[in-house]
Amino acid sequence: MRALATLISLTLIACAPAVAPGNSGGGSGGGGTAPPVGAPVESPHTLNAAQCRQAGGTMRPVCMMGTVQCVVRYSDAGRTCRDGDDCQGDCRAESMAPSQGPVTGQCQATSDPCGCFANVEDGRVDAALCVD
């Protein structure tokens, strides 16, 4: 029983965002400026509330731990893609089953990192992943 509790604790810790104490997001330049509205956001979960609003996102609890993160809606949500480079976020496979030939996916809708999915890279389905 103790081993199960330890495993669950470690899993939950691994899902928490890595933000250094005192870091309000905004990158390594120290300026703390947020990207323009509609611009791709590399790591929206590191934005503070003001930067999140400026990026067009909302602060909300995500995943099983309910960690509050900035979630932005991507303007290319649902567009057909063959690789993550085609999207602001990831290119998500329509099925998590491995494929034999080239496939297409859809650009993810938001920066919410939670759920079960498989990404499409170079026209191939990557391994399925569940993030909770």
XYZ file of C-alpha atoms in Angstrom:
132
model
C 0.000 0.000 0.000
C 2.840 2.396 0.873
C 4.510 1.668 -2.484
C 1.293 2.531 -4.321
C 0.955 5.819 -2.426
C 4.585 6.687 -3.233
C 4.067 5.874 -6.913
C 0.951 8.053 -7.073
C 2.755 10.920 -5.321
C 5.693 10.746 -7.713
C 3.361 10.666 -10.699
C 1.520 13.761 -9.492
C 4.768 15.607 -8.817
C 5.978 14.807 -12.319
C 2.845 16.401 -13.774
C 3.332 19.708 -11.964
C 4.706 22.581 -14.077
C 8.375 23.382 -13.602
C 8.456 27.064 -12.660
C 11.306 28.401 -10.608
C 10.355 30.315 -7.447
C 9.909 34.002 -8.211
C 9.655 33.353 -11.943
C 6.577 35.031 -13.333
C 7.142 33.626 -16.809
C 7.902 35.693 -19.867
C 11.152 34.039 -20.883
C 14.774 34.487 -19.999
C 15.153 38.089 -21.157
C 14.001 39.489 -17.833
C 11.649 41.915 -19.590
C 8.499 40.001 -18.637
C 6.670 41.058 -21.780
C 3.976 38.792 -23.150
C 3.694 37.870 -26.817
C 1.185 39.760 -28.962
C -2.378 38.450 -29.021
C -2.712 35.597 -31.528
C 1.033 34.877 -31.578
C 2.166 31.308 -30.965
C 2.977 30.765 -27.315
C 5.756 28.284 -26.635
C 4.935 27.618 -22.963
C 1.624 29.205 -21.992
C 1.632 27.413 -18.631
C 4.503 29.659 -17.480
C 2.615 32.914 -18.056
C 1.288 34.915 -15.125
C -2.366 36.067 -15.105
C -1.740 39.423 -16.813
C 0.444 37.857 -19.525
C -2.141 35.114 -20.001
C -4.946 37.635 -20.576
C -2.741 39.578 -23.003
C -2.075 36.345 -24.923
C -5.839 35.729 -25.129
C -5.840 32.892 -22.611
C -7.528 32.127 -19.322
C -6.038 30.912 -16.063
C -7.743 27.665 -15.057
C -7.108 24.403 -13.231
C -5.808 21.621 -15.474
C -5.199 17.895 -15.097
C -5.970 15.792 -12.047
C -3.947 17.975 -9.674
C -5.902 21.047 -10.708
C -2.739 23.124 -11.128
C -3.741 26.587 -12.363
C -2.140 27.311 -15.727
C -2.710 29.648 -18.635
C -4.701 27.920 -21.367
C -4.803 29.607 -24.777
C -6.963 28.689 -27.748
C -4.940 28.220 -30.917
C -6.143 30.052 -34.019
C -5.368 27.050 -36.248
C -7.397 24.598 -34.112
C -8.771 21.702 -36.168
C -6.692 22.441 -39.283
C -5.335 19.365 -41.080
C -1.636 18.788 -40.420
C 1.148 16.283 -41.075
C 3.581 17.488 -38.390
C 3.724 19.642 -35.265
C 5.561 22.292 -37.296
C 2.278 22.835 -39.180
C 0.536 24.023 -35.985
C 0.804 26.545 -33.188
C 0.482 23.602 -30.775
C 0.801 19.913 -31.603
C -0.536 17.943 -34.551
C -2.846 15.384 -32.926
C -3.678 12.049 -34.524
C -7.343 11.212 -34.995
C -6.619 7.676 -33.748
C -4.008 6.530 -31.258
C -3.529 3.271 -33.188
C -0.222 2.874 -35.055
C -0.520 3.396 -38.785
C 1.218 1.712 -41.704
C 1.349 4.655 -44.080
C 1.420 8.425 -44.017
C -1.330 10.032 -41.935
C -2.714 13.464 -41.237
C -3.965 14.842 -37.968
C -5.581 17.995 -36.659
C -3.949 20.952 -34.935
C -4.793 20.829 -31.228
C -7.463 23.249 -30.032
C -5.835 24.623 -26.869
C -2.632 24.530 -24.869
C -4.281 22.369 -22.174
C -1.681 19.609 -21.737
C -4.023 16.995 -20.235
C -5.669 13.940 -21.713
C -4.753 10.938 -23.830
C -3.504 11.529 -27.352
C -0.938 10.638 -29.995
C 0.880 13.272 -32.010
C 1.614 13.150 -35.719
C 5.234 13.853 -36.690
C 6.507 13.631 -40.263
C 3.227 11.994 -41.332
C 3.489 9.184 -38.763
C 1.649 8.562 -35.511
C 3.882 8.797 -32.429
C 3.322 6.623 -29.372
C 0.149 7.371 -27.416
C 0.553 9.454 -24.278
C -1.752 10.160 -21.334
C -1.086 13.273 -19.265
C -3.127 13.678 -16.099
